[in-house]
Coordinates of C-alpha atoms in Angstrom, one line a residue:
X39 CA -35.0 158.8 -27.8
X40 CA -36.0 156.2 -25.5
X41 CA -33.0 155.2 -23.2
X42 CA -33.6 151.1 -23.2
X43 CA -31.9 148.5 -22.2
X44 CA -30.0 147.8 -25.5
X45 CA -28.8 151.4 -25.5
X46 CA -30.8 153.9 -27.3
X47 CA -30.7 153.3 -30.7
X48 CA -31.2 149.6 -31.8
X49 CA -34.8 150.2 -32.3
X50 CA -34.4 153.3 -34.9
X51 CA -37.8 154.7 -35.9
X52 CA -39.1 154.2 -39.5
X53 CA -37.4 157.0 -42.1
X54 CA -39.8 159.6 -42.8
X55 CA -41.5 160.1 -46.6
X56 CA -41.5 164.0 -46.8
X57 CA -42.8 166.0 -49.7
X58 CA -39.7 167.9 -51.1
X59 CA -42.0 171.0 -51.0
X60 CA -42.7 170.7 -47.2
X61 CA -42.8 173.9 -45.0
X62 CA -40.8 174.6 -42.0
X63 CA -42.2 176.2 -38.5
X64 CA -41.5 179.7 -39.1
X65 CA -44.9 181.7 -39.3
X66 CA -43.2 183.8 -42.1
X67 CA -42.6 180.7 -43.9
X68 CA -38.5 181.8 -43.9
X69 CA -35.4 181.4 -41.9
X70 CA -31.7 182.4 -42.5
X71 CA -28.6 180.7 -42.3
X72 CA -26.9 183.0 -40.3
X73 CA -26.4 182.0 -37.0
X74 CA -24.0 185.2 -35.9
X75 CA -26.5 187.4 -34.7
X76 CA -27.9 188.1 -31.2
X77 CA -29.0 185.4 -29.5
X78 CA -32.8 186.0 -28.6
X79 CA -36.2 185.2 -29.3
X80 CA -38.6 182.0 -28.1
X81 CA -38.0 178.6 -29.4
X82 CA -39.0 175.3 -29.1
X83 CA -37.0 172.4 -28.4
X84 CA -38.4 168.7 -29.0
X85 CA -36.8 165.8 -27.3
X86 CA -37.7 161.9 -28.0
X87 CA -39.4 160.2 -24.8
X88 CA -36.6 161.7 -22.5
X89 CA -39.4 163.7 -20.0
X90 CA -40.2 160.6 -17.7
X91 CA -36.8 159.9 -16.7
X92 CA -34.8 162.9 -17.1
X93 CA -37.2 165.9 -16.4
X94 CA -34.7 167.7 -13.9
X95 CA -31.8 167.8 -16.1
X96 CA -33.6 169.0 -18.8
X97 CA -35.5 171.8 -17.1
X98 CA -32.2 172.8 -15.7
X99 CA -30.6 172.6 -19.0
X100 CA -33.3 175.2 -20.2
X101 CA -32.9 177.3 -17.2
X102 CA -29.1 177.5 -17.6
X103 CA -29.4 178.5 -21.4
X104 CA -31.8 181.4 -20.6
X105 CA -29.9 182.5 -17.7
X106 CA -26.8 182.6 -20.0
X107 CA -29.0 184.3 -22.9
X108 CA -31.6 186.6 -21.0
X109 CA -33.5 187.4 -24.2
X110 CA -34.5 183.8 -25.2
X111 CA -37.3 181.4 -23.7
X112 CA -36.8 177.9 -24.7
X113 CA -40.1 175.9 -24.7
X114 CA -39.3 172.4 -24.1
X115 CA -41.6 169.5 -25.4
X116 CA -41.1 165.7 -25.5
X117 CA -42.7 163.2 -27.8
X118 CA -43.4 159.3 -27.0
X119 CA -41.0 156.8 -28.7
X120 CA -44.3 155.3 -30.4
X121 CA -45.2 157.2 -33.4
X122 CA -42.4 159.7 -33.4
X123 CA -40.9 159.6 -36.9
X124 CA -44.7 160.0 -38.0
X125 CA -45.2 163.2 -35.6
X126 CA -42.0 164.8 -37.1
X127 CA -43.4 164.0 -40.7
X128 CA -46.5 165.5 -40.0
X129 CA -45.0 168.5 -38.5
X130 CA -42.4 169.0 -41.5
X131 CA -45.4 168.8 -43.9
X132 CA -47.9 170.8 -41.9
X133 CA -45.3 173.8 -41.1
X134 CA -45.2 173.1 -37.5
X135 CA -41.7 171.4 -36.9
X136 CA -40.0 172.7 -33.7
X137 CA -37.0 174.8 -33.8
X138 CA -34.7 172.5 -32.5
X139 CA -35.4 168.3 -32.7
X140 CA -33.9 165.4 -31.4
X141 CA -33.4 163.2 -34.2
X142 CA -31.2 159.9 -35.4
X143 CA -29.4 160.0 -38.6
X144 CA -32.1 158.3 -40.6
X145 CA -34.7 160.9 -39.5
X146 CA -32.6 164.1 -40.4
X147 CA -31.8 162.2 -44.0
X148 CA -35.5 163.1 -45.5
X149 CA -35.6 166.3 -43.4
X150 CA -32.2 167.6 -44.8
X151 CA -33.3 166.4 -48.5
X152 CA -36.8 168.6 -48.0
X153 CA -34.4 171.7 -47.4
X154 CA -35.7 171.6 -43.4
X155 CA -32.3 170.7 -41.8
X156 CA -29.7 173.4 -41.4
X157 CA -26.6 172.8 -42.8
X158 CA -24.1 173.1 -39.9
X159 CA -20.8 173.4 -41.9
X160 CA -22.3 176.6 -43.3
X161 CA -24.2 177.6 -40.1
X162 CA -22.0 176.4 -37.1
X163 CA -18.4 175.8 -38.7
X164 CA -16.9 177.0 -35.8
X165 CA -18.1 174.3 -33.3
X166 CA -17.1 171.4 -35.6
X167 CA -13.4 171.1 -33.8
X168 CA -15.4 170.2 -30.6
X169 CA -17.0 166.7 -32.0
X170 CA -15.4 163.4 -32.5
X171 CA -14.5 163.2 -36.4
X172 CA -17.1 160.1 -36.6
X173 CA -19.8 161.4 -34.8
X174 CA -19.7 165.0 -36.6
X175 CA -20.1 162.7 -40.0
X176 CA -22.7 160.6 -38.8
X177 CA -25.2 163.4 -39.9
X178 CA -24.0 163.6 -43.5
X179 CA -26.2 162.6 -46.2
X180 CA -24.3 160.9 -49.2
X181 CA -24.6 163.0 -52.2
X182 CA -24.8 166.2 -50.3
X183 CA -21.9 168.5 -49.0
X184 CA -23.8 169.4 -45.7
X185 CA -23.8 168.3 -42.2
X186 CA -27.2 168.6 -40.9
X187 CA -27.4 167.9 -36.8
X188 CA -25.2 168.5 -34.0
X189 CA -24.1 164.7 -32.5
X190 CA -25.5 164.6 -29.3
X191 CA -25.0 160.8 -27.2
X192 CA -23.3 158.0 -28.5
X193 CA -23.2 154.3 -27.5
X194 CA -21.8 150.9 -28.4
X195 CA -21.2 148.0 -26.4
X196 CA -19.0 144.7 -26.0
X197 CA -20.0 141.1 -27.1
X198 CA -21.1 138.8 -23.6
X199 CA -20.5 135.6 -23.4
X200 CA -21.5 132.6 -21.2
X201 CA -17.9 131.1 -19.9
X202 CA -19.9 127.7 -18.9
X203 CA -21.3 127.6 -22.2
X204 CA -17.7 128.0 -23.6
X205 CA -16.3 125.1 -20.8
X206 CA -18.8 122.8 -21.8
X207 CA -17.8 122.8 -25.1
X208 CA -14.5 122.3 -24.8
X209 CA -13.7 125.8 -25.6
X210 CA -11.0 128.3 -23.4
X211 CA -13.2 130.5 -21.8
X212 CA -10.4 132.8 -21.1
X213 CA -10.1 132.9 -25.1
X214 CA -13.0 134.3 -26.5
X215 CA -13.4 134.8 -30.7
X216 CA -11.4 137.9 -31.5
X217 CA -12.1 137.3 -35.7
X218 CA -14.7 136.4 -37.5
X219 CA -12.7 133.2 -38.5
X220 CA -12.4 132.5 -34.7
X221 CA -16.1 133.5 -34.1
X222 CA -17.4 130.9 -36.9
X223 CA -14.9 128.1 -35.9
X224 CA -16.1 128.4 -32.3
X225 CA -19.8 128.4 -33.0
X226 CA -19.4 125.2 -35.4
X227 CA -17.6 123.8 -32.4
X228 CA -20.4 124.4 -29.8
X229 CA -22.7 123.3 -31.7
X230 CA -21.2 120.0 -32.7
X231 CA -20.5 119.3 -29.1
X232 CA -23.8 120.2 -27.8
X233 CA -25.3 118.1 -30.6
X234 CA -27.1 121.2 -32.1
X235 CA -28.5 122.1 -28.7
X236 CA -26.7 125.3 -28.0
X237 CA -26.3 128.2 -30.6
X238 CA -24.0 130.8 -30.3
X239 CA -25.7 133.7 -31.8
X240 CA -29.2 134.3 -32.0
X241 CA -29.3 137.2 -34.9
X242 CA -29.2 137.0 -38.5
X243 CA -26.6 139.7 -40.1
X244 CA -28.1 143.0 -40.4
X245 CA -26.7 145.7 -42.0
X246 CA -24.3 146.9 -39.4
X247 CA -22.6 143.2 -39.5
X248 CA -22.1 143.9 -43.2
X249 CA -20.4 146.9 -42.2
X250 CA -18.4 145.5 -39.4
X251 CA -17.2 142.9 -41.8
X252 CA -15.8 145.4 -44.1
X253 CA -18.6 145.2 -46.9
X254 CA -18.9 148.3 -48.7
X255 CA -22.5 149.2 -48.1
X256 CA -23.1 151.9 -51.0
X257 CA -21.9 154.2 -53.4
X258 CA -20.2 157.4 -52.5
X259 CA -22.9 159.4 -54.2
X260 CA -25.5 157.9 -52.1
X261 CA -27.2 156.8 -55.5
X262 CA -27.1 152.9 -54.7
X263 CA -25.9 150.1 -52.3
X264 CA -23.5 147.9 -52.7
X265 CA -23.6 145.0 -50.1
X266 CA -23.9 142.5 -52.8
X267 CA -20.4 142.5 -53.1
X268 CA -17.9 139.3 -52.8
X269 CA -17.1 140.4 -49.4
X270 CA -20.9 140.5 -48.6
X271 CA -22.0 137.0 -50.2
X272 CA -18.8 135.7 -48.1
X273 CA -20.6 136.8 -44.6
X274 CA -24.0 135.5 -45.4
X275 CA -22.4 131.9 -46.9
X276 CA -20.6 131.8 -43.5
X277 CA -24.0 132.4 -41.6
X278 CA -25.7 129.7 -43.8
X279 CA -23.3 127.3 -42.5
X280 CA -24.2 128.2 -39.1
X281 CA -27.8 128.3 -39.6
X282 CA -27.4 124.4 -41.2
X283 CA -25.3 123.3 -38.0
X284 CA -27.4 125.0 -35.9
X285 CA -24.8 127.0 -34.4
X286 CA -27.5 130.0 -35.2
X287 CA -30.5 129.9 -33.2
X288 CA -33.2 128.4 -35.3
X289 CA -35.8 131.6 -34.4
X290 CA -33.2 134.2 -35.5
X291 CA -34.9 134.5 -38.6
X292 CA -37.7 136.2 -36.7
X293 CA -35.8 137.2 -33.6
X294 CA -35.7 141.1 -31.9
X295 CA -33.1 142.6 -30.1
X296 CA -35.4 141.9 -26.8
X297 CA -35.8 138.1 -27.6
X298 CA -32.2 137.6 -28.6
X299 CA -31.6 139.2 -24.8
X300 CA -33.8 137.2 -23.7
X301 CA -32.4 133.8 -25.2
X302 CA -28.8 134.7 -23.9
X303 CA -30.5 135.5 -20.3
X304 CA -31.7 132.1 -20.2
X305 CA -28.3 130.4 -21.5
X306 CA -29.8 129.1 -24.5
X307 CA -27.2 130.9 -26.7
X308 CA -23.6 131.6 -26.0
X309 CA -23.0 135.0 -27.4
X310 CA -25.0 138.4 -27.5
X311 CA -24.2 142.0 -28.2
X312 CA -25.0 144.3 -25.5
X313 CA -24.2 147.5 -23.3
X314 CA -23.3 148.4 -19.5
X315 CA -26.6 148.7 -18.8
X316 CA -27.2 144.8 -19.6
X317 CA -24.8 143.9 -16.3
X318 CA -27.1 144.7 -13.9
X319 CA -29.8 143.2 -15.6
X320 CA -27.8 139.9 -15.7
X321 CA -27.1 139.9 -11.7
X322 CA -30.6 140.9 -10.9
X323 CA -32.3 138.4 -13.8
X324 CA -29.9 135.6 -14.2
X325 CA -27.5 135.4 -11.3
X326 CA -26.0 132.2 -12.5
X327 CA -25.2 133.9 -16.0
X328 CA -23.8 136.7 -14.1
X329 CA -21.5 134.7 -12.3
X330 CA -20.2 133.0 -15.5
X331 CA -20.4 136.6 -18.1
X332 CA -17.6 137.0 -20.1
X333 CA -16.9 140.2 -21.9
X334 CA -15.1 141.0 -24.8
X335 CA -14.6 143.1 -27.7
X336 CA -17.2 143.5 -30.8
X337 CA -16.0 141.7 -33.5
X338 CA -15.2 143.9 -36.5
X339 CA -12.4 143.2 -39.7
X340 CA -12.1 147.3 -40.3
X341 CA -10.8 147.7 -36.7
X342 CA -13.7 150.3 -36.2
X343 CA -16.7 149.4 -33.9
X344 CA -20.4 150.1 -34.6
X345 CA -21.6 153.4 -33.3
X346 CA -25.1 154.2 -32.4
X347 CA -25.6 158.0 -32.3
X348 CA -28.2 160.6 -31.5
X349 CA -28.3 164.0 -33.0
X350 CA -29.8 167.8 -32.2
X351 CA -31.1 169.3 -35.6
X352 CA -31.8 173.0 -36.2
X353 CA -35.0 173.9 -38.0
X354 CA -33.7 175.4 -41.3
X355 CA -37.0 177.7 -41.3
X356 CA -36.7 179.0 -37.8
X357 CA -37.3 182.4 -37.3
X358 CA -34.7 182.6 -34.6
X359 CA -31.5 181.0 -36.3
X360 CA -29.0 182.3 -33.9
X361 CA -30.7 181.2 -30.9
X362 CA -31.4 177.7 -32.1
X363 CA -27.8 177.2 -33.4
X364 CA -26.7 178.5 -30.0
X365 CA -29.7 175.8 -28.2
X366 CA -28.5 172.7 -30.1
X367 CA -24.6 173.5 -29.3
X368 CA -25.5 174.4 -25.7
X369 CA -27.1 171.1 -25.5
X370 CA -24.3 169.1 -27.1
X371 CA -21.4 170.9 -25.5
X372 CA -19.1 169.0 -23.4
X373 CA -19.9 170.1 -20.4
X374 CA -23.9 169.3 -20.8
X375 CA -22.5 166.1 -22.6
X376 CA -20.8 164.9 -19.6
X377 CA -23.3 165.6 -16.8
X378 CA -26.0 163.5 -18.9
X379 CA -23.6 160.6 -19.5
X380 CA -23.4 160.6 -15.8
X381 CA -26.9 160.0 -15.3
X382 CA -27.3 157.2 -17.8
X383 CA -25.0 154.8 -19.6
X384 CA -24.5 156.7 -22.7
X385 CA -21.4 158.8 -24.1
X386 CA -20.4 162.1 -24.9
X387 CA -19.8 162.8 -28.7
X388 CA -17.4 165.8 -27.9
X389 CA -13.6 165.7 -28.4
X390 CA -11.7 164.9 -25.3
X391 CA -14.5 164.0 -23.1
X392 CA -13.9 160.3 -23.3
X393 CA -10.5 161.1 -21.9
X394 CA -12.5 161.9 -18.5
X395 CA -11.4 159.6 -15.6
X396 CA -14.7 158.6 -15.6
X397 CA -14.2 157.0 -18.7
X398 CA -10.9 156.1 -18.2
X399 CA -10.3 155.1 -14.4
X400 CA -10.7 151.5 -13.2
X401 CA -12.4 150.6 -10.2
X402 CA -12.6 146.9 -10.3
X403 CA -16.3 146.4 -11.2
X404 CA -17.6 145.1 -14.5
X405 CA -19.4 147.9 -15.1
X406 CA -16.5 150.4 -15.1
X407 CA -14.6 148.2 -17.3
X408 CA -17.3 148.0 -19.8
X409 CA -17.6 151.4 -20.1
X410 CA -13.8 152.1 -20.3
X411 CA -13.7 149.8 -23.3
X412 CA -16.9 151.1 -24.9
X413 CA -15.6 154.7 -24.6
X414 CA -12.1 154.0 -25.9
X415 CA -13.7 152.2 -29.0
X416 CA -16.1 154.9 -29.8
X417 CA -13.0 157.2 -30.2
X418 CA -12.8 155.7 -33.7
X419 CA -16.2 154.3 -33.9
X420 CA -18.4 154.3 -37.3
X421 CA -22.2 154.6 -37.3
X422 CA -22.3 151.7 -40.0
X423 CA -26.1 152.0 -40.5
X424 CA -26.3 154.1 -44.1
X425 CA -28.3 157.2 -43.0
X426 CA -30.4 156.6 -46.1
X427 CA -31.0 152.8 -44.9
X428 CA -34.8 153.0 -43.9
X429 CA -37.0 150.6 -42.1
X430 CA -38.1 149.2 -45.1
X431 CA -34.5 148.3 -46.2
X432 CA -34.0 146.9 -43.3
X433 CA -37.0 144.5 -43.6
X434 CA -36.4 144.0 -47.4
X435 CA -32.3 143.0 -46.4
X436 CA -33.9 140.7 -43.6
X437 CA -36.4 138.9 -45.7
X438 CA -33.8 138.1 -48.4
X439 CA -31.1 136.9 -45.5
X440 CA -34.1 134.5 -44.5
X441 CA -34.4 133.0 -47.7
X442 CA -30.8 132.5 -48.1
X443 CA -30.4 130.9 -44.6
X444 CA -33.2 128.6 -45.1
X445 CA -31.9 127.4 -48.9
X446 CA -34.6 129.2 -50.8
X447 CA -32.2 131.3 -52.6
X448 CA -28.3 131.4 -53.0
X449 CA -26.5 134.2 -50.7
X450 CA -25.8 135.7 -54.3
X451 CA -29.1 135.9 -55.3
X452 CA -30.5 136.8 -51.8
X453 CA -28.1 139.8 -51.8
X454 CA -28.8 140.9 -55.6
X455 CA -32.5 141.2 -54.8
X456 CA -32.1 143.0 -51.5
X457 CA -29.8 145.6 -53.2
X458 CA -32.5 145.6 -55.9
X459 CA -35.2 146.1 -53.5
X460 CA -33.2 148.9 -51.3
X461 CA -32.6 150.8 -54.5
X462 CA -35.9 151.0 -55.6
X463 CA -36.9 152.4 -52.2
X464 CA -34.1 154.8 -52.5
X465 CA -35.5 156.2 -55.8
X466 CA -39.0 156.4 -54.2
X467 CA -37.4 158.9 -51.1
X468 CA -36.5 161.3 -54.0

């Protein structure tokens, strides 16, 4: 996936609409779930917009694997970010899906439903203890019993805030909000004391925000959504209060992560989520903001921050199951994940890696401070976005949230309508 300023996973690709009869890539049309055989054969590995910046790393990775297993040959291909989901869908339907594929949880869900993703709980259970619990669980599909991709790189990040805007509003910049009650109270204070000129937040609540707030997002069977419960209505009601008071930026209804980031960069809003990658950008593009930057933890009612995760899936129809599983594990093992994490601001999903001094030893810089805090929080982080929650569902939720904020519907009616629309889309997925 594209490694962006917003830390890899904010622009999730559209969920795939695959027919359940879709074929895999093996020319004989079949494959094996037995990964215990000899590691041999020619396999294809597909990544998501990584060649431009990381070609030497991946070429070295392939060379190391082929040296370890001389009877293998790995062909590495890289697809652009644009249209990645469509490309996977077309390959799956046409029987040309690569043996090993870089996926996000929402992309692996329809492949698993179509029988094209190898169940690693059966084929690679021996590797399960090597990964963080939350990371391994991120590629499980509600209503099924399997795990359908090795977890790869993770990301999360803090909340940044503008200390100068806090001071101007009479708020203590050394005491940023730690709870949702604090956040909503401070946001209303800032809007009131600035005459509505300074908003605290630039984004409407997303499915991740409902998750962090403690809302039950989906039933355990994966057959329906549940974010229209009392707690979900409570959160949206609070956002409605912020919107009416101009504590939520008026353009939040149509904001993108990029536009929200720009609002924070130009000091038009007081708080915005981000990652260690953002600090260098602040320093370069907004030195005044950088001078006044505050860094605090994600706000959550659950005690678990949100985690973005990428994975590596094995095509269940591969003709070389042992080689494909071995390579997918090799890409995501502790040594190679650690090597990749030192090239870009991402985090390994392997157990114990986050205890490395690189993620624990302070050196006095803000970049290291953010990296250490993020690594600590990732040990118990959760991927709140349900794997079955497609881009169409995100749009449906966003549209209903906008109606509630504008007063066209009550928060309860808006979330009821959003759940109804998402449930209908879920049924269409098959």
